[in-house]
CSV table of C-alpha atoms and ligand atoms in Angstrom, one decimal:
chain,number,residue,atom,x,y,z
A,3,MET,CA,-25.9,8.4,20.8
A,4,ARG,CA,-28.6,6.2,19.4
A,5,TYR,CA,-27.6,3.3,17.2
A,6,ASP,CA,-29.6,1.5,14.5
A,7,LEU,CA,-28.5,-1.8,16.0
A,8,VAL,CA,-26.6,-2.9,19.0
A,9,ILE,CA,-25.1,-6.4,19.0
A,10,ILE,CA,-24.4,-8.0,22.4
A,11,GLY,CA,-21.4,-10.3,21.9
A,12,GLY,CA,-18.7,-10.0,19.3
A,13,ALA,CA,-17.8,-13.6,18.6
A,14,VAL,CA,-18.9,-15.8,15.7
A,15,ALA,CA,-22.7,-14.9,16.1
A,16,GLY,CA,-22.1,-11.2,16.4
A,17,SER,CA,-19.5,-10.1,13.9
A,18,PRO,CA,-21.0,-11.4,10.6
A,19,ALA,CA,-24.2,-9.3,11.1
A,20,ALA,CA,-22.1,-6.3,12.2
A,21,ILE,CA,-20.0,-6.6,9.0
A,22,ARG,CA,-22.9,-7.0,6.7
A,23,LEU,CA,-25.0,-4.2,8.1
A,24,ALA,CA,-22.1,-1.8,8.6
A,25,ARG,CA,-21.2,-2.3,5.0
A,26,ALA,CA,-24.8,-1.4,4.1
A,27,GLY,CA,-24.3,1.9,5.9
A,28,TRP,CA,-26.1,1.1,9.2
A,29,ASN,CA,-24.9,2.6,12.4
A,30,VAL,CA,-24.0,-0.6,14.3
A,31,LEU,CA,-22.3,-1.1,17.7
A,32,VAL,CA,-20.9,-4.4,18.9
A,33,ILE,CA,-20.3,-4.8,22.7
A,34,GLU,CA,-18.0,-7.6,23.6
A,35,ARG,CA,-17.2,-8.6,27.1
A,36,ASP,CA,-13.8,-10.3,26.7
A,37,ALA,CA,-10.6,-9.0,25.4
A,38,PHE,CA,-9.4,-10.7,22.2
A,39,PRO,CA,-7.6,-12.8,21.2
A,40,ARG,CA,-8.9,-15.3,23.7
A,41,ARG,CA,-9.1,-19.1,23.6
A,42,LYS,CA,-12.5,-20.7,24.1
A,43,VAL,CA,-13.9,-24.1,24.9
A,44,CYS,CA,-14.7,-25.2,21.4
A,45,GLY,CA,-13.6,-28.0,19.1
A,46,GLU,CA,-12.9,-25.4,16.4
A,47,TYR,CA,-14.2,-27.3,13.4
A,48,LEU,CA,-16.0,-25.4,10.6
A,49,SER,CA,-18.0,-27.3,8.0
A,50,PRO,CA,-17.5,-26.6,4.3
A,51,THR,CA,-21.0,-25.1,4.3
A,52,ASN,CA,-19.5,-21.9,5.8
A,53,GLU,CA,-17.6,-21.2,2.5
A,54,PRO,CA,-20.3,-18.8,1.2
A,55,VAL,CA,-20.4,-16.7,4.4
A,56,LEU,CA,-16.6,-16.7,4.8
A,57,ARG,CA,-16.2,-15.5,1.2
A,58,ALA,CA,-18.9,-12.9,1.6
A,59,LEU,CA,-17.1,-11.6,4.6
A,60,GLY,CA,-13.9,-11.4,2.6
A,61,LEU,CA,-12.3,-14.1,4.7
A,62,GLY,CA,-12.4,-17.1,2.4
A,63,ASP,CA,-8.7,-17.0,1.4
A,64,TRP,CA,-7.5,-16.1,4.8
A,65,PHE,CA,-9.4,-19.0,6.4
A,66,HIS,CA,-7.9,-21.5,4.0
A,67,GLU,CA,-4.4,-20.2,4.6
A,68,VAL,CA,-4.5,-20.2,8.4
A,69,ALA,CA,-6.8,-23.1,9.3
A,70,GLY,CA,-5.8,-26.7,9.8
A,71,PRO,CA,-5.7,-29.3,7.0
A,72,PRO,CA,-8.9,-30.2,5.0
A,73,VAL,CA,-11.0,-32.9,6.7
A,74,GLY,CA,-11.9,-35.7,4.4
A,75,ARG,CA,-12.8,-38.5,6.8
A,76,LEU,CA,-14.9,-39.0,9.8
A,77,ALA,CA,-14.3,-41.6,12.5
A,78,LEU,CA,-15.9,-43.0,15.6
A,79,PHE,CA,-13.7,-43.8,18.6
A,80,ALA,CA,-15.7,-46.0,21.0
A,81,ARG,CA,-13.8,-48.2,23.5
A,82,ASP,CA,-11.3,-50.2,21.4
A,83,GLN,CA,-13.0,-49.5,18.1
A,84,VAL,CA,-11.8,-47.1,15.5
A,85,ILE,CA,-14.4,-46.9,12.7
A,86,GLU,CA,-13.8,-44.6,9.7
A,87,ALA,CA,-16.0,-43.2,6.9
A,88,PRO,CA,-15.8,-40.4,4.3
A,89,VAL,CA,-17.3,-37.0,5.0
A,90,PRO,CA,-20.6,-36.4,3.2
A,91,THR,CA,-20.1,-35.2,-0.4
A,92,GLY,CA,-22.6,-33.5,-2.7
A,93,ILE,CA,-23.2,-30.3,-0.7
A,94,ARG,CA,-26.9,-29.5,-0.8
A,95,GLY,CA,-29.1,-26.5,-0.2
A,96,SER,CA,-30.4,-23.4,-1.8
A,97,GLY,CA,-27.1,-22.0,-2.9
A,98,ALA,CA,-25.1,-25.3,-3.3
A,99,ARG,CA,-24.9,-25.4,-7.1
A,100,GLN,CA,-23.6,-21.9,-7.3
A,101,LEU,CA,-21.1,-22.6,-4.5
A,102,VAL,CA,-19.7,-25.6,-6.3
A,103,ALA,CA,-19.5,-23.7,-9.6
A,104,ASP,CA,-17.6,-20.8,-7.9
A,105,GLY,CA,-15.2,-22.8,-5.8
A,106,GLY,CA,-15.1,-26.1,-7.5
A,107,PRO,CA,-15.1,-29.3,-5.5
A,108,GLY,CA,-11.9,-30.2,-3.7
A,109,PRO,CA,-10.1,-28.9,-0.6
A,110,ARG,CA,-11.9,-25.5,-0.7
A,111,LEU,CA,-15.1,-27.5,0.0
A,112,CYS,CA,-13.7,-29.5,2.9
A,113,GLY,CA,-14.2,-28.5,6.5
A,114,ARG,CA,-11.2,-27.3,8.5
A,115,ALA,CA,-10.5,-26.3,12.1
A,116,LEU,CA,-9.3,-22.9,13.3
A,117,GLY,CA,-8.7,-21.7,16.8
A,118,ARG,CA,-11.2,-19.3,18.2
A,119,ASP,CA,-8.4,-16.9,19.2
A,120,LEU,CA,-7.7,-16.4,15.5
A,121,LEU,CA,-11.2,-16.6,14.1
A,122,ASP,CA,-13.0,-14.3,16.5
A,123,ALA,CA,-10.2,-11.7,16.4
A,124,GLU,CA,-10.1,-11.6,12.6
A,125,LEU,CA,-13.9,-11.3,12.4
A,126,ALA,CA,-13.7,-8.4,14.9
A,127,ARG,CA,-11.0,-6.7,12.9
A,128,THR,CA,-13.1,-7.1,9.7
A,129,ALA,CA,-16.2,-5.6,11.5
A,130,ARG,CA,-14.2,-2.6,12.6
A,131,ALA,CA,-12.8,-2.2,9.1
A,132,ALA,CA,-16.4,-2.3,7.8
A,133,GLY,CA,-17.3,0.7,10.0
A,134,ALA,CA,-19.0,-1.1,12.9
A,135,GLY,CA,-18.5,0.5,16.3
A,136,TRP,CA,-16.8,-1.9,18.7
A,137,TRP,CA,-16.5,-1.7,22.5
A,138,GLN,CA,-14.2,-4.2,24.1
A,139,PRO,CA,-13.9,-5.3,26.9
A,140,ALA,CA,-17.4,-4.1,27.7
A,141,LYS,CA,-20.2,-6.1,29.3
A,142,VAL,CA,-23.9,-5.4,28.9
A,143,THR,CA,-25.3,-5.7,32.4
A,144,GLY,CA,-28.9,-4.5,31.9
A,145,MET,CA,-31.5,-3.8,29.2
A,146,GLN,CA,-34.9,-2.0,29.2
A,147,LYS,CA,-37.5,-1.3,26.6
A,148,ILE,CA,-37.7,2.5,26.1
A,149,GLY,CA,-40.5,3.5,23.7
A,150,GLU,CA,-39.8,1.7,20.4
A,151,GLY,CA,-36.2,0.9,21.2
A,152,TRP,CA,-33.9,-0.4,23.9
A,153,ARG,CA,-31.6,1.2,26.5
A,154,LEU,CA,-28.6,-0.9,27.7
A,155,GLN,CA,-26.4,-0.5,30.6
A,156,VAL,CA,-22.8,-1.3,29.7
A,157,ARG,CA,-19.9,-1.9,32.1
A,158,VAL,CA,-16.9,-0.6,30.1
A,159,GLY,CA,-13.5,-2.0,31.2
A,160,ALA,CA,-10.7,0.4,31.9
A,161,GLY,CA,-9.1,1.5,28.7
A,162,ALA,CA,-11.7,-0.4,26.7
A,163,ALA,CA,-11.0,-0.2,22.9
A,164,GLY,CA,-13.5,1.7,20.8
A,165,HIS,CA,-15.5,3.4,23.5
A,166,PRO,CA,-15.6,7.2,23.2
A,167,ALA,CA,-13.9,7.4,26.6
A,168,THR,CA,-11.1,5.0,25.6
A,169,SER,CA,-8.5,7.2,27.2
A,170,ALA,CA,-10.3,7.0,30.6
A,171,SER,CA,-8.2,4.9,32.9
A,172,ARG,CA,-11.2,4.0,35.1
A,173,ALA,CA,-13.9,1.5,34.3
A,174,GLY,CA,-17.5,2.7,34.5
A,175,VAL,CA,-21.1,2.1,33.5
A,176,VAL,CA,-22.5,3.9,30.5
A,177,GLU,CA,-25.9,3.8,28.8
A,178,VAL,CA,-26.6,3.2,25.1
A,179,ASP,CA,-29.8,3.6,23.2
A,180,THR,CA,-30.6,1.5,20.1
A,181,ALA,CA,-33.6,1.0,17.8
A,182,LEU,CA,-32.9,-2.7,17.3
A,183,LEU,CA,-31.1,-5.2,19.5
A,184,LEU,CA,-29.4,-8.5,18.5
A,185,ALA,CA,-28.5,-11.0,21.2
A,186,ALA,CA,-25.3,-12.8,20.1
A,187,HIS,CA,-24.0,-13.4,23.6
A,188,GLY,CA,-23.9,-17.1,23.5
A,189,SER,CA,-25.6,-19.2,26.1
A,190,TRP,CA,-23.1,-19.4,28.9
A,191,GLY,CA,-23.7,-16.0,30.5
A,192,ARG,CA,-26.3,-15.2,33.1
A,193,GLY,CA,-28.1,-12.0,34.1
A,194,LEU,CA,-29.8,-10.7,31.0
A,195,PRO,CA,-33.5,-11.6,30.1
A,196,THR,CA,-32.2,-13.0,26.8
A,197,MET,CA,-29.9,-15.5,28.6
A,198,PRO,CA,-30.9,-18.9,29.9
A,199,THR,CA,-32.2,-18.8,33.5
A,200,PRO,CA,-30.0,-20.4,36.1
A,201,ARG,CA,-31.3,-23.8,37.4
A,202,GLU,CA,-30.4,-26.3,40.1
A,203,ALA,CA,-27.4,-28.5,39.5
A,204,ARG,CA,-28.3,-31.8,38.0
A,205,ALA,CA,-26.4,-35.1,37.6
A,206,ASN,CA,-26.9,-34.9,33.8
A,207,ASP,CA,-25.5,-31.3,33.5
A,208,LEU,CA,-22.8,-31.3,30.8
A,209,PHE,CA,-19.4,-29.6,31.2
A,210,GLY,CA,-17.3,-28.8,28.2
A,211,PHE,CA,-13.5,-29.3,28.1
A,212,LYS,CA,-10.9,-28.4,25.5
A,213,ALA,CA,-7.2,-29.1,25.1
A,214,HIS,CA,-4.6,-28.5,22.4
A,215,PHE,CA,-1.6,-30.8,21.8
A,216,PHE,CA,1.6,-30.6,19.8
A,217,GLY,CA,2.7,-33.7,17.9
A,218,GLY,CA,0.8,-37.0,18.1
A,219,ASN,CA,-0.6,-39.4,15.5
A,220,LEU,CA,-4.0,-38.1,14.5
A,221,ALA,CA,-4.2,-38.3,10.7
A,222,PRO,CA,-4.5,-34.8,9.3
A,223,ALA,CA,-7.7,-35.5,7.3
A,224,LEU,CA,-9.5,-37.4,10.1
A,225,MET,CA,-12.1,-36.0,12.4
A,226,PRO,CA,-13.1,-38.6,15.0
A,227,ALA,CA,-16.2,-38.4,17.3
A,228,LEU,CA,-15.6,-39.8,20.7
A,229,ALA,CA,-18.3,-41.9,22.5
A,230,PHE,CA,-17.7,-42.8,26.2
A,231,ASP,CA,-19.8,-43.5,29.3
A,232,GLY,CA,-21.3,-40.2,30.4
A,233,GLY,CA,-19.9,-38.1,27.6
A,234,TYR,CA,-18.9,-37.5,24.0
A,235,GLY,CA,-16.3,-35.5,22.2
A,236,GLY,CA,-14.2,-34.9,19.1
A,237,MET,CA,-10.7,-34.5,17.8
A,238,VAL,CA,-9.3,-32.6,14.7
A,239,ILE,CA,-6.1,-31.1,13.6
A,240,THR,CA,-6.4,-27.3,13.9
A,241,ASP,CA,-4.2,-24.4,13.0
A,242,GLY,CA,-0.5,-24.8,13.6
A,243,GLY,CA,-0.8,-28.6,13.2
A,244,ARG,CA,-2.0,-29.0,16.8
A,245,ILE,CA,-4.5,-31.5,17.9
A,246,SER,CA,-7.7,-30.0,19.2
A,247,LEU,CA,-9.5,-32.3,21.7
A,248,SER,CA,-12.8,-31.2,23.1
A,249,CYS,CA,-15.5,-33.1,24.9
A,250,CYS,CA,-18.6,-32.8,27.1
A,251,VAL,CA,-18.9,-34.8,30.3
A,252,ARG,CA,-21.9,-35.3,32.6
A,253,ARG,CA,-21.5,-33.9,36.1
A,254,ASP,CA,-21.9,-37.4,37.8
A,255,GLU,CA,-19.3,-38.9,35.4
A,256,LEU,CA,-16.9,-36.0,35.9
A,257,GLU,CA,-17.1,-36.7,39.7
A,258,ARG,CA,-16.1,-40.4,39.0
A,259,MET,CA,-13.2,-39.3,36.7
A,260,ARG,CA,-12.0,-36.9,39.4
A,261,ALA,CA,-12.2,-39.5,42.1
A,262,ARG,CA,-9.8,-41.7,40.0
A,263,HIS,CA,-7.3,-38.8,39.7
A,264,PRO,CA,-7.8,-36.8,42.9
A,265,ALA,CA,-4.6,-34.8,42.6
A,266,ALA,CA,-5.2,-33.7,39.0
A,267,GLN,CA,-7.1,-30.7,37.8
A,268,PRO,CA,-10.6,-31.6,36.5
A,269,GLY,CA,-9.6,-31.1,32.9
A,270,ASP,CA,-6.5,-33.3,33.3
A,271,SER,CA,-8.5,-36.1,34.9
A,272,VAL,CA,-10.9,-35.9,31.9
A,273,VAL,CA,-8.1,-36.2,29.4
A,274,ALA,CA,-6.6,-39.1,31.4
A,275,ALA,CA,-9.9,-40.9,31.4
A,276,LEU,CA,-10.3,-40.5,27.6
A,277,ARG,CA,-6.8,-41.9,27.1
A,278,SER,CA,-7.5,-44.9,29.2
A,279,ARG,CA,-11.0,-45.6,27.9
A,280,LEU,CA,-10.6,-45.0,24.1
A,281,ARG,CA,-7.9,-46.7,22.1
A,282,GLY,CA,-8.2,-44.1,19.3
A,283,VAL,CA,-7.5,-41.2,21.7
A,284,ARG,CA,-4.6,-43.1,23.3
A,285,GLU,CA,-2.9,-43.8,20.0
A,286,ALA,CA,-3.6,-40.3,18.6
A,287,LEU,CA,-2.2,-38.6,21.7
A,288,GLN,CA,0.9,-40.8,22.0
A,289,GLY,CA,4.0,-38.6,22.3
A,290,THR,CA,2.1,-35.3,22.4
A,291,GLU,CA,2.9,-32.2,24.4
A,292,PRO,CA,0.1,-30.1,25.8
A,293,ASP,CA,-0.2,-26.6,24.4
A,294,GLY,CA,-1.5,-24.7,27.4
A,295,ARG,CA,-3.9,-26.0,30.1
A,296,VAL,CA,-7.1,-27.9,29.6
A,297,MET,CA,-10.0,-25.4,29.6
A,298,ALA,CA,-13.4,-26.0,31.1
A,299,ALA,CA,-16.9,-24.4,30.7
A,300,GLY,CA,-20.5,-25.1,31.5
A,301,PRO,CA,-22.8,-26.5,32.2
A,302,ILE,CA,-23.9,-26.1,28.6
A,303,ARG,CA,-27.6,-25.7,27.8
A,304,PRO,CA,-28.4,-27.2,24.4
A,305,ALA,CA,-31.9,-26.0,23.3
A,306,ILE,CA,-34.0,-24.4,20.6
A,307,ARG,CA,-34.6,-20.8,21.7
A,308,GLY,CA,-35.6,-19.1,18.5
A,309,GLY,CA,-34.3,-16.2,16.5
A,310,TRP,CA,-36.9,-13.6,17.6
A,311,ARG,CA,-38.2,-13.3,21.2
A,312,ASP,CA,-39.6,-10.3,23.1
A,313,ASP,CA,-38.5,-7.7,20.5
A,314,VAL,CA,-34.9,-9.0,20.4
A,315,PHE,CA,-33.2,-10.8,17.4
A,316,ALA,CA,-31.0,-13.7,18.4
A,317,THR,CA,-28.2,-15.5,16.6
A,318,GLY,CA,-25.8,-18.3,17.4
A,319,ASN,CA,-26.1,-20.1,20.7
A,320,ALA,CA,-28.5,-17.3,21.9
A,321,ALA,CA,-31.0,-18.5,19.3
A,322,GLY,CA,-30.3,-22.2,19.7
A,323,GLU,CA,-27.5,-24.6,20.8
A,324,ALA,CA,-26.8,-28.0,19.4
A,325,HIS,CA,-25.0,-30.6,21.4
A,326,PRO,CA,-21.4,-30.1,20.4
A,327,ILE,CA,-21.2,-33.7,19.2
A,328,ILE,CA,-22.1,-32.5,15.7
A,329,ALA,CA,-19.6,-29.7,15.8
A,330,GLU,CA,-22.0,-27.3,14.1
A,331,GLY,CA,-22.2,-24.4,16.6
A,332,ILE,CA,-19.8,-22.1,14.8
A,333,SER,CA,-21.6,-22.8,11.5
A,334,MET,CA,-25.0,-22.0,13.0
A,335,ALA,CA,-23.6,-18.9,14.5
A,336,LEU,CA,-21.9,-17.5,11.4
A,337,GLN,CA,-24.8,-18.5,9.1
A,338,SER,CA,-27.6,-17.3,11.4
A,339,SER,CA,-25.8,-14.0,11.9
A,340,TRP,CA,-25.5,-13.5,8.2
A,341,MET,CA,-29.1,-14.5,7.8
A,342,ALA,CA,-30.5,-12.1,10.4
A,343,ALA,CA,-28.7,-9.2,8.8
A,344,GLY,CA,-30.1,-10.2,5.4
A,345,GLN,CA,-33.6,-10.3,6.8
A,346,LEU,CA,-33.2,-6.8,8.3
A,347,LEU,CA,-31.8,-5.5,5.0
A,348,ASP,CA,-34.6,-7.1,3.0
A,349,GLY,CA,-37.4,-6.2,5.4
A,350,GLY,CA,-36.5,-2.5,5.6
A,351,GLY,CA,-35.4,-2.2,1.9
A,352,GLY,CA,-32.0,-1.3,3.3
A,353,ASP,CA,-33.3,1.5,5.5
A,354,PRO,CA,-32.7,0.9,9.2
A,355,LEU,CA,-35.6,3.2,10.2
A,356,ALA,CA,-38.0,1.1,8.0
A,357,ALA,CA,-36.6,-2.1,9.4
A,358,ALA,CA,-37.1,-0.9,13.0
A,359,ALA,CA,-40.7,0.1,12.3
A,360,ASP,CA,-41.3,-3.3,10.7
A,361,ARG,CA,-39.3,-5.4,13.2
A,362,GLN,CA,-42.1,-7.6,14.3
A,363,VAL,CA,-42.7,-8.9,10.8
A,364,ILE,CA,-39.0,-9.2,10.0
A,365,GLY,CA,-38.4,-10.9,13.3
A,366,ARG,CA,-41.1,-13.5,12.8
A,367,ARG,CA,-39.8,-14.1,9.2
A,368,TYR,CA,-36.2,-14.5,10.4
A,369,ASP,CA,-37.4,-16.9,13.2
A,370,ARG,CA,-39.1,-19.1,10.7
A,371,ALA,CA,-36.1,-19.2,8.4
A,372,TRP,CA,-33.8,-19.9,11.4
A,373,ARG,CA,-36.0,-22.8,12.6
A,374,ARG,CA,-36.2,-24.3,9.1
A,375,ALA,CA,-32.4,-24.1,8.7
A,376,PHE,CA,-31.2,-25.1,12.2
A,377,ALA,CA,-33.9,-26.8,14.3
A,378,PRO,CA,-33.5,-30.2,12.6
A,379,ARG,CA,-29.8,-30.4,13.3
A,380,ILE,CA,-30.3,-29.4,16.9
A,381,ARG,CA,-32.8,-32.3,17.3
A,382,ALA,CA,-30.5,-34.7,15.5
A,383,ALA,CA,-27.6,-33.7,17.8
A,384,ALA,CA,-29.7,-34.4,20.9
A,385,VAL,CA,-30.3,-38.0,19.6
A,386,PHE,CA,-26.6,-38.5,18.8
A,387,ALA,CA,-25.5,-37.2,22.2
A,388,ARG,CA,-27.9,-39.5,24.0
A,389,LEU,CA,-26.6,-42.5,22.0
A,390,ALA,CA,-22.9,-41.6,22.5
A,391,MET,CA,-23.2,-41.2,26.2
A,392,SER,CA,-25.0,-44.4,26.9
A,393,PRO,CA,-22.7,-47.5,27.3
A,394,ARG,CA,-25.6,-49.8,26.6
A,395,LEU,CA,-26.5,-48.1,23.3
A,396,VAL,CA,-22.9,-47.7,22.2
A,397,ALA,CA,-22.4,-51.5,22.8
A,398,ALA,CA,-25.5,-52.2,20.8
A,399,LEU,CA,-24.8,-49.9,17.9
A,400,THR,CA,-21.0,-50.3,17.5
A,401,PRO,CA,-21.4,-53.6,15.5
A,402,CYS,CA,-23.8,-51.7,13.1
A,403,TYR,CA,-21.2,-48.9,12.5
A,404,LEU,CA,-18.5,-51.5,12.1
A,405,ARG,CA,-20.6,-53.3,9.5
A,406,TRP,CA,-21.9,-50.1,7.8
A,407,PRO,CA,-19.4,-47.3,8.3
A,408,ALA,CA,-21.4,-45.2,5.9
A,409,LEU,CA,-23.8,-44.7,8.8
A,410,LEU,CA,-21.3,-42.2,10.1
A,411,THR,CA,-21.5,-40.3,6.8
A,412,TRP,CA,-25.3,-40.3,7.0
A,413,ASN,CA,-25.2,-39.1,10.6
A,414,ALA,CA,-23.0,-36.1,9.5
A,415,ARG,CA,-25.5,-35.3,6.7
A,416,LEU,CA,-28.4,-35.3,9.3
A,417,ALA,CA,-26.3,-33.0,11.4
A,418,GLY,CA,-26.4,-30.4,8.6
A,419,LYS,CA,-22.7,-30.9,7.6
A,420,ALA,CA,-23.5,-30.8,3.9
A,421,ARG,CA,-26.4,-28.3,3.8
A,422,VAL,CA,-25.8,-24.7,2.6
A,423,VAL,CA,-28.5,-22.5,4.2
A,424,VAL,CA,-27.4,-19.0,3.2
A,425,VAL,CA,-27.1,-17.5,-0.2
A,426,PRO,CA,-23.5,-17.4,-1.6
A,427,ALA,CA,-22.1,-14.0,-2.2
A,428,PRO,CA,-18.8,-13.1,-3.8
A,429,VAL,CA,-15.7,-11.9,-1.9
A,430,ASP,CA,-15.6,-8.3,-0.8
A,431,GLY,CA,-19.1,-8.3,0.5
A,432,GLY,CA,-21.0,-7.7,-2.7
A,433,GLU,CA,-24.4,-9.4,-2.8
A,434,ALA,CA,-24.8,-12.3,-5.1
A,435,PRO,CA,-28.0,-12.8,-7.2
A,436,ARG,CA,-30.5,-14.9,-5.3
A,437,PRO,CA,-31.1,-18.4,-6.3
A,438,GLY,CA,-34.7,-19.3,-7.2
A,439,ARG,CA,-36.0,-21.3,-4.3
A,440,ARG,CA,-36.6,-20.2,-0.7
A,441,PRO,CA,-33.5,-18.1,-0.2
A,442,ALA,CA,-32.7,-17.7,3.5
A,443,ALA,CA,-31.3,-14.2,2.8
B,680,FAD,C1,-16.8,-28.8,24.1
B,680,FAD,C2,-17.3,-28.0,22.9
B,680,FAD,C3,-16.9,-28.3,21.6
B,680,FAD,C4,-17.4,-27.6,20.5
B,680,FAD,N1,-16.9,-27.9,19.3
B,680,FAD,C5,-17.4,-27.2,18.2
B,680,FAD,C6,-16.8,-27.5,16.9
B,680,FAD,O1,-15.9,-28.2,16.7
B,680,FAD,N2,-17.4,-26.8,15.8
B,680,FAD,C7,-18.5,-26.0,16.0
B,680,FAD,O2,-19.0,-25.5,15.0
B,680,FAD,N3,-19.0,-25.7,17.2
B,680,FAD,C8,-18.4,-26.3,18.3
B,680,FAD,N4,-18.9,-26.0,19.6
B,680,FAD,C9,-20.0,-25.0,19.7
B,680,FAD,C10,-19.5,-23.6,19.5
B,680,FAD,O3,-18.4,-23.3,20.4
B,680,FAD,C11,-20.6,-22.6,19.9
B,680,FAD,O4,-21.8,-23.0,19.3
B,680,FAD,C12,-20.3,-21.2,19.4
B,680,FAD,O5,-19.2,-20.7,20.1
B,680,FAD,C13,-21.5,-20.3,19.6
B,680,FAD,O6,-21.1,-19.0,19.2
B,680,FAD,P1,-21.8,-17.7,19.8
B,680,FAD,O7,-21.1,-16.5,19.1
B,680,FAD,O8,-23.3,-17.8,19.7
B,680,FAD,O9,-21.4,-17.7,21.3
B,680,FAD,P2,-20.0,-17.6,22.0
B,680,FAD,O10,-18.9,-18.2,21.1
B,680,FAD,O11,-20.2,-18.1,23.4
B,680,FAD,O12,-19.7,-16.0,22.0
B,680,FAD,C14,-20.5,-15.2,22.8
B,680,FAD,C15,-19.7,-13.9,23.0
B,680,FAD,O13,-20.6,-13.0,23.7
B,680,FAD,C16,-19.8,-12.4,24.7
B,680,FAD,N5,-20.7,-12.0,25.8
B,680,FAD,C17,-21.4,-12.8,26.6
B,680,FAD,N6,-22.1,-12.1,27.5
B,680,FAD,C18,-21.9,-10.8,27.2
B,680,FAD,C19,-22.4,-9.6,27.7
B,680,FAD,N7,-23.3,-9.5,28.8
B,680,FAD,N8,-22.0,-8.4,27.2
B,680,FAD,C20,-21.1,-8.4,26.1
B,680,FAD,N9,-20.6,-9.5,25.6
B,680,FAD,C21,-21.0,-10.7,26.1
B,680,FAD,C22,-18.8,-13.4,25.1
B,680,FAD,O14,-17.6,-12.8,25.7
B,680,FAD,C23,-18.5,-14.1,23.8
B,680,FAD,O15,-17.4,-13.6,23.1
B,680,FAD,C24,-18.4,-26.6,20.7
B,680,FAD,C25,-18.9,-26.4,22.0
B,680,FAD,C26,-18.3,-27.0,23.1
B,680,FAD,C27,-18.8,-26.7,24.5
């Protein structure tokens, strides 16, 4: 069977495009490697700028019911300092006025955290309900250009859901043809031409860690950023009232942390180091019980890659990855996915054949829109990460943040936390009228 569009990866960068295009009548297939629900190394915070996309997906109410409490304050935990500031208000961007008019200011326009086990599974369910094909667990292992389209090799797991041979008890490799291809496979995999090329291990490679805790003393409305020698991180209350603690640590610093706790698992030695180095973490985690083990991933590869390369559309981390210190990766994934689908629908006048014929023009247009929307925050994140990881710079800057806590609010604004980049649409997937200026589709 030949599809209009195949999407590699069914997480936050894959599902929104699948939902939007399947609703428009396209023959879409999503291929997802992992079985859901699954946990993921991710801080789980979603900025309020996702409200339009969540609503357009029909998940706005669901999100506010299941996610953690509204986040109203930011903080910086650096050594013994705990500095607080409000989140940026006055959401900006092409659709902001309509968003505020529809939802009104207040908790609906606050960010919240939600576990990726719940979020990704609900997005997948919505995509299937919209009519998208969905193979899972199934891994794309190869891709070749065939004429005007693509041929993919897919390793389908035994009993994989959605695949025509679902009843087969044996795993196997099948081929799939598609006119258009969307890479939404994140940036941690290897082996496809759209994935980052492997490189030699470096001392400054960053590894991601993530832990959940029951109990503790983190204020529900507070989202602290953590700055420590050789790394950075964040905390927030997520669904179920648990604390989500996530961080990135340089390879050389990780080795030092492990040397101090040789008997511990790497993730446990990281959490122990954060407790001992940061007063804010120590106090927040007092009396907590871990919920599961500390997860690890990496090395991560923050970079601007672009939304259109070598005849492939890309969304989420596959298009560009910000240092997680700004907690914007999920937002960029959801929003770029919605945006790419909008460009395909616009460019082809809704017709997949016309979109495929015109894909070079559509791809370049999407790439420009993607860069305008997301490249500035990826650059800002690189600066913040560098500052947070350097003991010298943290020592020099902490007095400034103590004196002017509003700097934290300003940093969050630079990170895109108050910028709406996709056009709001009403619940149930109907398309909203476009606002006048530079809509990003
Ligand atoms: C420590 C840490 C903390 C973070 N905290 C936050 C935060 O609080 N807020 C925030 O917004 N962002 C955060 N992020 C960033 C965020 O997790 C990512 O930016 C986001 O997950 C990217 O989404 P994605 O869909 O592009 O990729 P992914 O979430 O990586 O999903 C890619 C999907 O593709 C699938 N896949 C991969 N290869 C294949 C293949 N060959 N075939 C089929 N399927 C495949 C995978 O199984 C996966 O489900 C954090 C990241 C880290 C490391």
